[in-house]
JSON list of C-alpha atoms in Angstrom, two decimals:
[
{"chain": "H", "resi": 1, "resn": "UNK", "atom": "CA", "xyz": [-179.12, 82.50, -59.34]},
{"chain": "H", "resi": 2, "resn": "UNK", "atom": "CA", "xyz": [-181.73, 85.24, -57.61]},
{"chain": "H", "resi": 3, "resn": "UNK", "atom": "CA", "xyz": [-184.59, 83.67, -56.29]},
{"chain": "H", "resi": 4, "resn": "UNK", "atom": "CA", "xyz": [-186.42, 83.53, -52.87]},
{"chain": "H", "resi": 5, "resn": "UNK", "atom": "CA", "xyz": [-185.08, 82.99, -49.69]},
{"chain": "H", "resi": 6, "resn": "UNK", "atom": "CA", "xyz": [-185.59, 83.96, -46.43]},
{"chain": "H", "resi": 7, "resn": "UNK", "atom": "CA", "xyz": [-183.58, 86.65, -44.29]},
{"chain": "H", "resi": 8, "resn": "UNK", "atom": "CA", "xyz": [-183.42, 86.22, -40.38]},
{"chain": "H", "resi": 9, "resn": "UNK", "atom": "CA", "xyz": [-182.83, 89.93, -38.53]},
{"chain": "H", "resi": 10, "resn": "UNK", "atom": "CA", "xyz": [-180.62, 88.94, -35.70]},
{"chain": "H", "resi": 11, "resn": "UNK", "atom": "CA", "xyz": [-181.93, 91.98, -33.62]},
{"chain": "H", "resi": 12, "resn": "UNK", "atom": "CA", "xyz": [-184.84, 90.82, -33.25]},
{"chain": "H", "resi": 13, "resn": "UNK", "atom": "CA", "xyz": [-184.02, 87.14, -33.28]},
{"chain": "H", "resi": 14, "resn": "UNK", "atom": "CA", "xyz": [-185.22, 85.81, -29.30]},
{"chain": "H", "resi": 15, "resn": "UNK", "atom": "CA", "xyz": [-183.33, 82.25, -29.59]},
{"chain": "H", "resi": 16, "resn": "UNK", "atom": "CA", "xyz": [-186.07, 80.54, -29.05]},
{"chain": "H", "resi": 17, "resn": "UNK", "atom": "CA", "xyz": [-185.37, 77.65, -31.70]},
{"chain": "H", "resi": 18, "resn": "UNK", "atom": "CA", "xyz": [-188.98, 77.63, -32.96]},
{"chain": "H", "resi": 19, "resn": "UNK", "atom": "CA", "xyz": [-188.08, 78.37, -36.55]},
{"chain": "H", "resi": 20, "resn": "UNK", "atom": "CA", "xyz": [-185.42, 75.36, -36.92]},
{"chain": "H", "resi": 21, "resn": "UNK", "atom": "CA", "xyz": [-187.71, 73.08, -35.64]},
{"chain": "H", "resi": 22, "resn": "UNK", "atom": "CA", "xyz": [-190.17, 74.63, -38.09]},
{"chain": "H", "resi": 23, "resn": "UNK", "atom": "CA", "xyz": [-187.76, 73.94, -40.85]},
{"chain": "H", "resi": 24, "resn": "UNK", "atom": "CA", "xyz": [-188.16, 70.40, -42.12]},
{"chain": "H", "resi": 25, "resn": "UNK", "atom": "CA", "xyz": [-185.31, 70.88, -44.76]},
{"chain": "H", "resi": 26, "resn": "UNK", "atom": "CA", "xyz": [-182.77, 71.39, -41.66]},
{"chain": "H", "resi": 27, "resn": "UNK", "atom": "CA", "xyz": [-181.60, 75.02, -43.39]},
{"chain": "H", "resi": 28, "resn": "UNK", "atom": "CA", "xyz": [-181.79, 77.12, -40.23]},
{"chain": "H", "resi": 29, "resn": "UNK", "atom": "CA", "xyz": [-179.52, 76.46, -37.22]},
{"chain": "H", "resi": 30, "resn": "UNK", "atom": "CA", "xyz": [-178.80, 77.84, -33.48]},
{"chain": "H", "resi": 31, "resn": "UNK", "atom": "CA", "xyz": [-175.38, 79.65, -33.37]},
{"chain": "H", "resi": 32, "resn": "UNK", "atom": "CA", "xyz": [-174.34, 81.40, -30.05]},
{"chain": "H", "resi": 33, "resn": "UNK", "atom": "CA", "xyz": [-178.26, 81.32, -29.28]},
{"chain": "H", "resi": 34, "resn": "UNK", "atom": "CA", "xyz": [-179.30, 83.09, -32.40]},
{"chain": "H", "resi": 35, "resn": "UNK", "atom": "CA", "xyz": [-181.48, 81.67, -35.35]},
{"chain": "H", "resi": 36, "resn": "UNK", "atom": "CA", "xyz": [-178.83, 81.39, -38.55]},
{"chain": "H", "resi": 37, "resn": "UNK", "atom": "CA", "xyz": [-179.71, 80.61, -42.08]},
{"chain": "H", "resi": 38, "resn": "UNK", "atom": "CA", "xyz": [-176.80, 78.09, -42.14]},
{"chain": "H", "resi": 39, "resn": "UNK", "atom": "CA", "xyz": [-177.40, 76.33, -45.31]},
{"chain": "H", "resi": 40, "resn": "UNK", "atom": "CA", "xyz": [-178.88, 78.32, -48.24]},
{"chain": "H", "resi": 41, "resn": "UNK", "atom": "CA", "xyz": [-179.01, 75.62, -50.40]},
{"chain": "H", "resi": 42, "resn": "UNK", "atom": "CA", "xyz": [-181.46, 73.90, -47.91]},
{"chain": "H", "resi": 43, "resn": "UNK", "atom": "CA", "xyz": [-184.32, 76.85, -47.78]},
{"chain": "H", "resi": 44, "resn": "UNK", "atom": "CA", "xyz": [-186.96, 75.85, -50.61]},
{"chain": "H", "resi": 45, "resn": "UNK", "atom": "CA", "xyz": [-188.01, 79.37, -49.60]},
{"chain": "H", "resi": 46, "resn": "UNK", "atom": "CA", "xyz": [-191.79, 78.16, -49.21]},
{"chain": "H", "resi": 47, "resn": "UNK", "atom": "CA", "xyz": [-191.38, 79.75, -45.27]},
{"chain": "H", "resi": 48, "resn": "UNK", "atom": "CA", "xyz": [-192.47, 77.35, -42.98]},
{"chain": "H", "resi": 49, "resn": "UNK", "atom": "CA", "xyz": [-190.46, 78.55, -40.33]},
{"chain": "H", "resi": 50, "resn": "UNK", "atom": "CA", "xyz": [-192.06, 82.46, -40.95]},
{"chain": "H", "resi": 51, "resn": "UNK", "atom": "CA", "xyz": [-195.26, 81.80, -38.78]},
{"chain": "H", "resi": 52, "resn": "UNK", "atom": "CA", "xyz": [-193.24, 79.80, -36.34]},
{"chain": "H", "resi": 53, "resn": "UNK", "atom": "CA", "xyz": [-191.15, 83.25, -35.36]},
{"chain": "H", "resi": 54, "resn": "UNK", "atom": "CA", "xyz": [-192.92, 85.12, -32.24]},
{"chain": "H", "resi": 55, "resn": "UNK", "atom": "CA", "xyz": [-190.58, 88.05, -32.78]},
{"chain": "H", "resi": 56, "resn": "UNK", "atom": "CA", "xyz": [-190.94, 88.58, -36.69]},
{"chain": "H", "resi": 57, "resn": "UNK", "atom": "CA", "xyz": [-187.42, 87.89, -36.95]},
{"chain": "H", "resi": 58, "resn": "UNK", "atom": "CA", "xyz": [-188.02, 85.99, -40.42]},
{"chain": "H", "resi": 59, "resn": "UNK", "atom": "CA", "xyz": [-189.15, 87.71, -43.75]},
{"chain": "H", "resi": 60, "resn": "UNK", "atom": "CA", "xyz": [-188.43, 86.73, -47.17]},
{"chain": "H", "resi": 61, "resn": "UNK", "atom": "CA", "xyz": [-186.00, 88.97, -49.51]},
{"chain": "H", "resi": 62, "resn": "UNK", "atom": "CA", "xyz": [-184.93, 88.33, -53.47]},
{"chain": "H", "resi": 63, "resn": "UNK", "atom": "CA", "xyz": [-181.05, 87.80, -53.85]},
{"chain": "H", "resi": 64, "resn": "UNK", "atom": "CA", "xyz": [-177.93, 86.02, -55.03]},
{"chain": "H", "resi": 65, "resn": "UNK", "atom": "CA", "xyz": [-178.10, 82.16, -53.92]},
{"chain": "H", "resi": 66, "resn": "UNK", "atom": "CA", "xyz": [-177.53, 78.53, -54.37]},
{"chain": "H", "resi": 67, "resn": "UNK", "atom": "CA", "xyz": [-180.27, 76.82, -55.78]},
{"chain": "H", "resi": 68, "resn": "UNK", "atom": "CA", "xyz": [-182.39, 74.54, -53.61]},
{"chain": "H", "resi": 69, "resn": "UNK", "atom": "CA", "xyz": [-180.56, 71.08, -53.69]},
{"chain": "H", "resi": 70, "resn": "UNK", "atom": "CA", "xyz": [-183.35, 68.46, -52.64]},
{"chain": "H", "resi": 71, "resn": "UNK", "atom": "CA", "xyz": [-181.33, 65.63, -52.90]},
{"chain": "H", "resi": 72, "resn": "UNK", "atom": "CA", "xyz": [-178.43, 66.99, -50.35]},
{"chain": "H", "resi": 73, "resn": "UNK", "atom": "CA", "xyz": [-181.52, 68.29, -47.53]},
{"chain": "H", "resi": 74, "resn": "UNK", "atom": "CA", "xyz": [-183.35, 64.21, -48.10]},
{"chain": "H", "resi": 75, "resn": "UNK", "atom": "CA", "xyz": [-179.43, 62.65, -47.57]},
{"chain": "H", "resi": 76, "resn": "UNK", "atom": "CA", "xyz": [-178.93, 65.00, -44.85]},
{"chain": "H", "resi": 77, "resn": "UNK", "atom": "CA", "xyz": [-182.83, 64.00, -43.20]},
{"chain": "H", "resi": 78, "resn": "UNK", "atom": "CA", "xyz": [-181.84, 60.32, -43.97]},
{"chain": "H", "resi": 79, "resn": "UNK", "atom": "CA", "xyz": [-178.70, 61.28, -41.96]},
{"chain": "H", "resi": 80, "resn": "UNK", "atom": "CA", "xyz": [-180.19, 62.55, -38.86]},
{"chain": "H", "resi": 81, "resn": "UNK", "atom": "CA", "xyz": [-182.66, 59.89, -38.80]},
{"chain": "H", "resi": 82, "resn": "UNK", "atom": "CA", "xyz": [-180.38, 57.59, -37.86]},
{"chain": "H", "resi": 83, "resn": "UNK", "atom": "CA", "xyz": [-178.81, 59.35, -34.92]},
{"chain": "H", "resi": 84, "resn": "UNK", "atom": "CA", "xyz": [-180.01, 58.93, -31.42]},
{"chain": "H", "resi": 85, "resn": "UNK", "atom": "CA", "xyz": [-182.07, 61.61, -29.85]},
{"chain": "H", "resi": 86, "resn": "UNK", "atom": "CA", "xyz": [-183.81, 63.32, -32.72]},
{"chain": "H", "resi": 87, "resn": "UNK", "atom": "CA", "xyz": [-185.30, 65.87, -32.15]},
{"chain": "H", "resi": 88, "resn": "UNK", "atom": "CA", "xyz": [-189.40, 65.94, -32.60]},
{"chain": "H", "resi": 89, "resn": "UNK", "atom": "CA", "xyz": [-190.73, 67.22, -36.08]},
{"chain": "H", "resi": 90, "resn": "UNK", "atom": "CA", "xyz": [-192.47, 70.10, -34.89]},
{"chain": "H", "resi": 91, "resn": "UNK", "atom": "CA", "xyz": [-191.99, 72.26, -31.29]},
{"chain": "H", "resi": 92, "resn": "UNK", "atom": "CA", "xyz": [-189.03, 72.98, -29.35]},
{"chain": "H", "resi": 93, "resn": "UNK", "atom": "CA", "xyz": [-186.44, 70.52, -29.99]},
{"chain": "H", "resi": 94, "resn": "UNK", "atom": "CA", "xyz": [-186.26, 70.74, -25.70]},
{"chain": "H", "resi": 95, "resn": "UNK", "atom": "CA", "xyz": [-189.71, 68.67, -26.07]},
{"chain": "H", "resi": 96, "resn": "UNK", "atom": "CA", "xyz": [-188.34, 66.16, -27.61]},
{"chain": "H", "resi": 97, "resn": "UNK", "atom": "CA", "xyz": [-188.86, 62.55, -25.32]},
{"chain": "H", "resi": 98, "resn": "UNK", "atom": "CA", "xyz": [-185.98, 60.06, -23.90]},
{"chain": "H", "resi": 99, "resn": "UNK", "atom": "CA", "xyz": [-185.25, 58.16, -21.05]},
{"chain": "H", "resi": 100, "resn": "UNK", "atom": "CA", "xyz": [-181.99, 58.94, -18.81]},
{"chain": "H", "resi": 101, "resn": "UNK", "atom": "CA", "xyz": [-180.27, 56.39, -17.24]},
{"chain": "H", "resi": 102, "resn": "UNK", "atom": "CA", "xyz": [-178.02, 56.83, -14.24]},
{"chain": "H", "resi": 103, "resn": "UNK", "atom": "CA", "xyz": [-175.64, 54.36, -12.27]},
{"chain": "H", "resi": 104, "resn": "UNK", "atom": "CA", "xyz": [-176.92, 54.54, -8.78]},
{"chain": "H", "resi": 105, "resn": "UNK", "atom": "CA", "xyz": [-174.97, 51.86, -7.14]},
{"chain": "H", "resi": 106, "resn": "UNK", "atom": "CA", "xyz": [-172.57, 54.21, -5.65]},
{"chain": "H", "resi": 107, "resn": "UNK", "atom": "CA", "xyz": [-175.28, 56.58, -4.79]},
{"chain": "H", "resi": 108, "resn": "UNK", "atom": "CA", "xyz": [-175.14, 57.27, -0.65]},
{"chain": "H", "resi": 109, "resn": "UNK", "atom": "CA", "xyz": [-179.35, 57.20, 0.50]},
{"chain": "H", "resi": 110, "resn": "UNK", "atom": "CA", "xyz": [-178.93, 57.79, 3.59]},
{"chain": "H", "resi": 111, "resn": "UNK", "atom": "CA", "xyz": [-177.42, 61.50, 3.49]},
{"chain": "H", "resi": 112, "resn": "UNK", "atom": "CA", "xyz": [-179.59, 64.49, 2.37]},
{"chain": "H", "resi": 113, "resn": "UNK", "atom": "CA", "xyz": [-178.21, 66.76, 0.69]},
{"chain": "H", "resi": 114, "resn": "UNK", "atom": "CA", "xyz": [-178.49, 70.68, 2.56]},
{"chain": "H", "resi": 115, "resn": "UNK", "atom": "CA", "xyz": [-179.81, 73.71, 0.59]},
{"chain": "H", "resi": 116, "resn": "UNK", "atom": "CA", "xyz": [-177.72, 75.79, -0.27]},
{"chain": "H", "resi": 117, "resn": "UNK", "atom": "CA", "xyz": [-180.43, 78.67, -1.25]},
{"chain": "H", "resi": 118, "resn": "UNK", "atom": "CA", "xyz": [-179.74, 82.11, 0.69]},
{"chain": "H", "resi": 119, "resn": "UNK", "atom": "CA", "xyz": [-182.86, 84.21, -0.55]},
{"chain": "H", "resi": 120, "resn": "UNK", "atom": "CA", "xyz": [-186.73, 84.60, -1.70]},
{"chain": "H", "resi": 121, "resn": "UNK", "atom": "CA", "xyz": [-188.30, 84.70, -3.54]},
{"chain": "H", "resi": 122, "resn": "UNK", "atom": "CA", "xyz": [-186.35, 83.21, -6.53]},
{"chain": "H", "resi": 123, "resn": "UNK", "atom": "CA", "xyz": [-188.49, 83.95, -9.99]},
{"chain": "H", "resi": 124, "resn": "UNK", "atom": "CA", "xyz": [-187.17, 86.63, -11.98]},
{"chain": "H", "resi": 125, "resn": "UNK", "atom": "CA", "xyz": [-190.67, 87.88, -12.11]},
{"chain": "H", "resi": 126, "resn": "UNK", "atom": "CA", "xyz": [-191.30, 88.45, -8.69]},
{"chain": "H", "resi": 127, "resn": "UNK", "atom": "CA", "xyz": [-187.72, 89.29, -6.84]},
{"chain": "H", "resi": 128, "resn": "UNK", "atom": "CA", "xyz": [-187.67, 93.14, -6.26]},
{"chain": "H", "resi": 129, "resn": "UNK", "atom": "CA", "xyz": [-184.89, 94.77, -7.93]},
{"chain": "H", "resi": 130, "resn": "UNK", "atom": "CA", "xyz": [-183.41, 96.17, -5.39]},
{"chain": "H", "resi": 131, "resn": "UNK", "atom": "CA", "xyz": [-183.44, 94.12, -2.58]},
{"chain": "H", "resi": 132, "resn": "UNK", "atom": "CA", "xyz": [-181.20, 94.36, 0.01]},
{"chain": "H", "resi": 133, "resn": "UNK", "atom": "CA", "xyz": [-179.59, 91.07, -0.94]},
{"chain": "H", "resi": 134, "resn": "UNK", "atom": "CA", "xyz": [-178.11, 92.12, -4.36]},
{"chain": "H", "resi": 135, "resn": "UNK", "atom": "CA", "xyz": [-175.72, 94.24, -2.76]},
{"chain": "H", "resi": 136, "resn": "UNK", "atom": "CA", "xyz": [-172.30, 92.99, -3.06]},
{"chain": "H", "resi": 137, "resn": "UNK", "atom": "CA", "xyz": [-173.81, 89.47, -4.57]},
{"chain": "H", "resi": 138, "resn": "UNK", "atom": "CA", "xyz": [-172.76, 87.37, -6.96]},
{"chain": "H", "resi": 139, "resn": "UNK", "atom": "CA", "xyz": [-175.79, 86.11, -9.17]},
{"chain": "H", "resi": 140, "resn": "UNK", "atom": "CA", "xyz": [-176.76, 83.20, -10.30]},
{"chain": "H", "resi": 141, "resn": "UNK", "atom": "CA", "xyz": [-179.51, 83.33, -12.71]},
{"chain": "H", "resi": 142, "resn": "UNK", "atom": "CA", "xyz": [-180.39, 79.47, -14.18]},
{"chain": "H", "resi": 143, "resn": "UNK", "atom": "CA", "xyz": [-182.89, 78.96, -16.70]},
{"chain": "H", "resi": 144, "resn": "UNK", "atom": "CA", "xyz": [-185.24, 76.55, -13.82]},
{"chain": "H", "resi": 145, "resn": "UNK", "atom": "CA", "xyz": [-184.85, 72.97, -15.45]},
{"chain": "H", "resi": 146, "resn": "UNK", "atom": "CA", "xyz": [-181.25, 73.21, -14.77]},
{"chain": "H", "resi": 147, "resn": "UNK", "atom": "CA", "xyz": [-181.46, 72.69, -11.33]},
{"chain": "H", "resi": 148, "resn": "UNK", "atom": "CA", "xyz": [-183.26, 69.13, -12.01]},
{"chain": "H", "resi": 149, "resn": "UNK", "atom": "CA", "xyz": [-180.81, 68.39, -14.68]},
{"chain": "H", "resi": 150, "resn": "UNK", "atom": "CA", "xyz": [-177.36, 69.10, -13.39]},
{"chain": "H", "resi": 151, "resn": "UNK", "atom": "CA", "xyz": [-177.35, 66.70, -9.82]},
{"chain": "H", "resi": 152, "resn": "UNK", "atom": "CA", "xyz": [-175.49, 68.40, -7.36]},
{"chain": "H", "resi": 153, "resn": "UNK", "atom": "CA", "xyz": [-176.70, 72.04, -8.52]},
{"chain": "H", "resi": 154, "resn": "UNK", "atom": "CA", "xyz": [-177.41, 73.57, -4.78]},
{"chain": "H", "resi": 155, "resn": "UNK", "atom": "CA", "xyz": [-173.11, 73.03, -3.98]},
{"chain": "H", "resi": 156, "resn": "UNK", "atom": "CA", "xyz": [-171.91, 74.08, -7.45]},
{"chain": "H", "resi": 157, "resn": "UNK", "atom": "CA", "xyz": [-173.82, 76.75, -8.49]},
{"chain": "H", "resi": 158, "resn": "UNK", "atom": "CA", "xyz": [-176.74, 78.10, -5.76]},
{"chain": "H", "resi": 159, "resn": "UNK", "atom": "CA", "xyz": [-173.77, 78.11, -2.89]},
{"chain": "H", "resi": 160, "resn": "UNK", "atom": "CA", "xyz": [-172.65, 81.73, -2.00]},
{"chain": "H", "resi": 161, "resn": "UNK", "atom": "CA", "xyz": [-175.03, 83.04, -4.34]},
{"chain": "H", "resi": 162, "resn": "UNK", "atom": "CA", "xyz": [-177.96, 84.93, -4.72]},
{"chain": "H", "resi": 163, "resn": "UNK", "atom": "CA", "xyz": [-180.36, 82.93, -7.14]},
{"chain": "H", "resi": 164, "resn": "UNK", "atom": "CA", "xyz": [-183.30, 84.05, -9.77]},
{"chain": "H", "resi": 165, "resn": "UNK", "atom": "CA", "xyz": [-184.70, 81.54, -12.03]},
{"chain": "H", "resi": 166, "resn": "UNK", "atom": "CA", "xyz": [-186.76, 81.66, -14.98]},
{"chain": "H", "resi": 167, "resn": "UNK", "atom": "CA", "xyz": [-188.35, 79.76, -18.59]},
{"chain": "H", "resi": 168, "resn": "UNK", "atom": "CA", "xyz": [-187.57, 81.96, -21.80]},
{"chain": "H", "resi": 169, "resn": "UNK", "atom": "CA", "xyz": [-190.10, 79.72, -23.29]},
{"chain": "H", "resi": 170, "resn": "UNK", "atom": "CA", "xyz": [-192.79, 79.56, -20.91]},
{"chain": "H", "resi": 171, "resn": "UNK", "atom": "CA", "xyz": [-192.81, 83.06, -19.24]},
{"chain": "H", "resi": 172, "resn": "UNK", "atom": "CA", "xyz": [-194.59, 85.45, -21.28]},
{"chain": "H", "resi": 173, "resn": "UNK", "atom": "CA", "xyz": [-192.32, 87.92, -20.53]},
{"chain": "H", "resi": 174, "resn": "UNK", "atom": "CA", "xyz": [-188.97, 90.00, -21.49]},
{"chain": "H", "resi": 175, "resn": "UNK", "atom": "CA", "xyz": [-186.13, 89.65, -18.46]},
{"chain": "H", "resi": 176, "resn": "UNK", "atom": "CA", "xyz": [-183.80, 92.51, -20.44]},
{"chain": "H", "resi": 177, "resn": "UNK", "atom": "CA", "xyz": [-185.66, 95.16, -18.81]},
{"chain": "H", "resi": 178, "resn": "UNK", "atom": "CA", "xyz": [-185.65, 94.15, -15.19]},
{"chain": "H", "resi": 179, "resn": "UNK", "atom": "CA", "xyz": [-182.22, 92.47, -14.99]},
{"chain": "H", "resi": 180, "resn": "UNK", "atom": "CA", "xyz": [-181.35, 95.66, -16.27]},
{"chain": "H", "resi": 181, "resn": "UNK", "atom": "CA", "xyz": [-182.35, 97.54, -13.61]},
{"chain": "H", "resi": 182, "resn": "UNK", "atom": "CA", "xyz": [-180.66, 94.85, -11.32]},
{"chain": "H", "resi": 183, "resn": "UNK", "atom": "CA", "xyz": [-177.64, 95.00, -13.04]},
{"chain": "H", "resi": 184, "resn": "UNK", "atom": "CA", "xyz": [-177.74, 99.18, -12.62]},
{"chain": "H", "resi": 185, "resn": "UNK", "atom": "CA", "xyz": [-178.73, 99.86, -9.30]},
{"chain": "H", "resi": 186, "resn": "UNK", "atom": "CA", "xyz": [-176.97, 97.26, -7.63]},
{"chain": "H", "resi": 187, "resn": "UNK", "atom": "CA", "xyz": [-173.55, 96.34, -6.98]},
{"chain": "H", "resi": 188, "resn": "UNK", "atom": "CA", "xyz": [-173.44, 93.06, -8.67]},
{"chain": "H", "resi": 189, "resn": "UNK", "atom": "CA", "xyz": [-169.84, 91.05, -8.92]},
{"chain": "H", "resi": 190, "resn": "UNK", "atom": "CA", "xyz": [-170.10, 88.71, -10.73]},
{"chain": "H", "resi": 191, "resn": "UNK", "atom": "CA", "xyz": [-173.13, 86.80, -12.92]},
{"chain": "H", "resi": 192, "resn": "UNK", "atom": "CA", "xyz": [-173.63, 83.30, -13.55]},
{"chain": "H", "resi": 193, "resn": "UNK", "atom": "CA", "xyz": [-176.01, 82.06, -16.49]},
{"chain": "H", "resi": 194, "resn": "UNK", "atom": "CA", "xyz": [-176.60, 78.38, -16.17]},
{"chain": "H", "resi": 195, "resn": "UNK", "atom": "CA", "xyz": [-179.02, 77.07, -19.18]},
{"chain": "H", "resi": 196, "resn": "UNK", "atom": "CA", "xyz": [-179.78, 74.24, -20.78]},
{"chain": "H", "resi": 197, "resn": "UNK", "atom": "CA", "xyz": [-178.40, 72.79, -24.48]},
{"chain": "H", "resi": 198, "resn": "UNK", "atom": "CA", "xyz": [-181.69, 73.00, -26.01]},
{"chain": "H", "resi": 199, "resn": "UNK", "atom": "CA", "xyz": [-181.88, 75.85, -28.26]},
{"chain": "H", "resi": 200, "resn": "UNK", "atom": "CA", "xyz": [-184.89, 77.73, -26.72]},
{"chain": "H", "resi": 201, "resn": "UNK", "atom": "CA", "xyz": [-182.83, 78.14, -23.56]},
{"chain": "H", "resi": 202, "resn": "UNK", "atom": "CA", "xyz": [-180.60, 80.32, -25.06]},
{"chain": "H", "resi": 203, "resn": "UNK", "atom": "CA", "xyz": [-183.80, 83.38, -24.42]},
{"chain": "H", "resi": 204, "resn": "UNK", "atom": "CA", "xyz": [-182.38, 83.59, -20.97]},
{"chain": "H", "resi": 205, "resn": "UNK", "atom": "CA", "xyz": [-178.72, 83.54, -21.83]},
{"chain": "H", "resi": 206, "resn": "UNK", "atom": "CA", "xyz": [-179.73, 86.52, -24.35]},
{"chain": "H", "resi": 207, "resn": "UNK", "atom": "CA", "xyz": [-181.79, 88.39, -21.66]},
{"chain": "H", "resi": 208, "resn": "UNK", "atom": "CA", "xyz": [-178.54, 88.48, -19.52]},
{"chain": "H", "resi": 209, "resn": "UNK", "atom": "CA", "xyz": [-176.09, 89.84, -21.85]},
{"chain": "H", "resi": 210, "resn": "UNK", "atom": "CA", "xyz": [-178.55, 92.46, -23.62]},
{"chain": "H", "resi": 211, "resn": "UNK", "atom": "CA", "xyz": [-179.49, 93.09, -19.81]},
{"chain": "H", "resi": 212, "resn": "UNK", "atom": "CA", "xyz": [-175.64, 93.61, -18.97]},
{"chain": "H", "resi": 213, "resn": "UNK", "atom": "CA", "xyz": [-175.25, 96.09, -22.21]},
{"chain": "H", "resi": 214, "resn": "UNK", "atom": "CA", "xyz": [-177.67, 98.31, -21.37]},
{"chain": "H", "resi": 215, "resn": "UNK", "atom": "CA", "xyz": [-176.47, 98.84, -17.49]},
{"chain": "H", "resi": 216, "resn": "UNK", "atom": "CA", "xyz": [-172.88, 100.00, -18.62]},
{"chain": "H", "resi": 217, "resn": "UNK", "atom": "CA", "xyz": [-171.43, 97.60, -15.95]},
{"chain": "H", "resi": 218, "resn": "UNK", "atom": "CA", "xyz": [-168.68, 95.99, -16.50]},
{"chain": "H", "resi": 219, "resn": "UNK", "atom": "CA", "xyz": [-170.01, 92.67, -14.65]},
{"chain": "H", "resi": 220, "resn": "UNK", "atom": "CA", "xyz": [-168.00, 89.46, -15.49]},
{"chain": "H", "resi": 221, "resn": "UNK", "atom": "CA", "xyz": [-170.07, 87.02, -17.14]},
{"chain": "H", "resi": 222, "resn": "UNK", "atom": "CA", "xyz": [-169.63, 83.44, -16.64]},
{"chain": "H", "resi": 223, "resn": "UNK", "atom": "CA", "xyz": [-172.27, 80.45, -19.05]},
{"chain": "H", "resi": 224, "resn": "UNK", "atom": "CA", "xyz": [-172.73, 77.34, -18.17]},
{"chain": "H", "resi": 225, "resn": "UNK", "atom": "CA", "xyz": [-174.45, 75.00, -20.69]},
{"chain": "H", "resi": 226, "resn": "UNK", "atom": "CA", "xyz": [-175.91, 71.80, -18.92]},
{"chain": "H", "resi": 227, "resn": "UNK", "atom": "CA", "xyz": [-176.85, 68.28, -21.38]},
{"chain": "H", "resi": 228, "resn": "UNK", "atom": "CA", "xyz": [-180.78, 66.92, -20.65]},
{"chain": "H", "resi": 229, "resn": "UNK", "atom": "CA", "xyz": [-178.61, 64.54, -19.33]},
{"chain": "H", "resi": 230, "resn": "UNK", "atom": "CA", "xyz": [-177.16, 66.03, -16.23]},
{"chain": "H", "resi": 231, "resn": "UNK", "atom": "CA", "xyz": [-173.52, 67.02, -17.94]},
{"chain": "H", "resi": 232, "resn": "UNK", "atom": "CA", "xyz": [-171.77, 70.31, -18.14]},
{"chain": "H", "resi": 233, "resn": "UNK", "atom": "CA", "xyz": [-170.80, 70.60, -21.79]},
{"chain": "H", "resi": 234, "resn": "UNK", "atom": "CA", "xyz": [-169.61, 74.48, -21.86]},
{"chain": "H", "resi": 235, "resn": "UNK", "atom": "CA", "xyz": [-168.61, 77.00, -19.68]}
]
């Protein structure tokens, strides 16, 4: 049937997650950080998640598509309800609240643990781009709550590297253009992306690799993806 549905331009698509969140009928997903229409026959196409996007990613179009099937999106919300960790109605599904438990009886208190940090400042926002230190470095840029999720970050990741950190979601700003630059007018070996598995994190992750197009270097890429839990679940 052609009816109303909505139409999500990847291009300008930030990751940011808002618009599944914003859709209660569970039709729009993350995939490789983007915002997909995943199940058609979940859109009602009344747009909730429309005012949600900050980009204007979202519009509606007329087209060829399954009908809305209200009794598979109430199964599949029965579904979900029931699983640990749901995600929060509205808002970033990284907002959403639990409690992390950790085994500590093996956990040494009496060593602390060295930094491993080689440069400032560390915020995307404020390192100059072409500081001495980039020369020859290999970069590790982590979206910030990494580093208090993942335990023994400093050794794995911040060793024998040079660091910038930054929020997608919080900053009110576009990395593309300055990591650009950095990626240009430096010689960068190798890049590191640590985020986290909440969908909004994947801004940063999209930052880098726009940011890595536009230089025309061939820098190898490496992504880690880091649980709220402390685990490393891709890379």
């Amino acid at each position: 049937m052609v009816r109303k549905i909505i139409r999500i331009d990847e291009e300008k698509c930030n990751g940011c997650g808002l618009c599944a969140s914003a859709c209660h009928e569970g039709a729009i997903s993350m995939v490789n950080g983007k915002a997909r229409l995943t199940r058609e026959d979940y859109c009602d196409g009344l747009g909730d998640c429309l005012p949600a996007c900050p980009t204007g990613a979202i519009t509606f179009e007329e087209r060829e598509a399954p009908a809305y099937n209200e009794a598979a999106v109430q199964k599949a919300k029965a579904e979900k309800a029931k699983a640990s960790h749901t995600p929060l109605p509205c808002g970033c599904p990284g907002t959403a609240s639990r409690t992390i438990l950790h085994d500590d009886n093996n956990a040494c208190r009496t060593v602390r643990a060295a930094s491993r940090l080689s440069q400032w400042p560390v915020q995307i926002r404020l390192v100059p781009p072409r500081a001495p230190y980039f020369h020859g470095a290999n970069l590790l840029i982590a979206a910030d709550c990494t580093a208090y999720a993942y335990g023994n970050f400093h050794d794995d990741f911040i060793r024998g590297k040079i660091t910038l950190i930054g929020c997608p979601k919080l900053d009110d700003v576009d990395y593309t253009e300055k990591l650009t630059t950095i990626f240009a007018e430096n010689d960068i070996q190798s890049v590191t992306v640590t985020r986290m598995e909440v969908p909004c994190c994947g801004g940063i992750e999209n930052a880098v690799r726009r940011a890595l197009l536009a230089s025309g270097q061939p820098i190898p890429l490496r992504v880690v993806v880091i649980s709220t839990d402390g685990r490393i679940l891709k890379e």
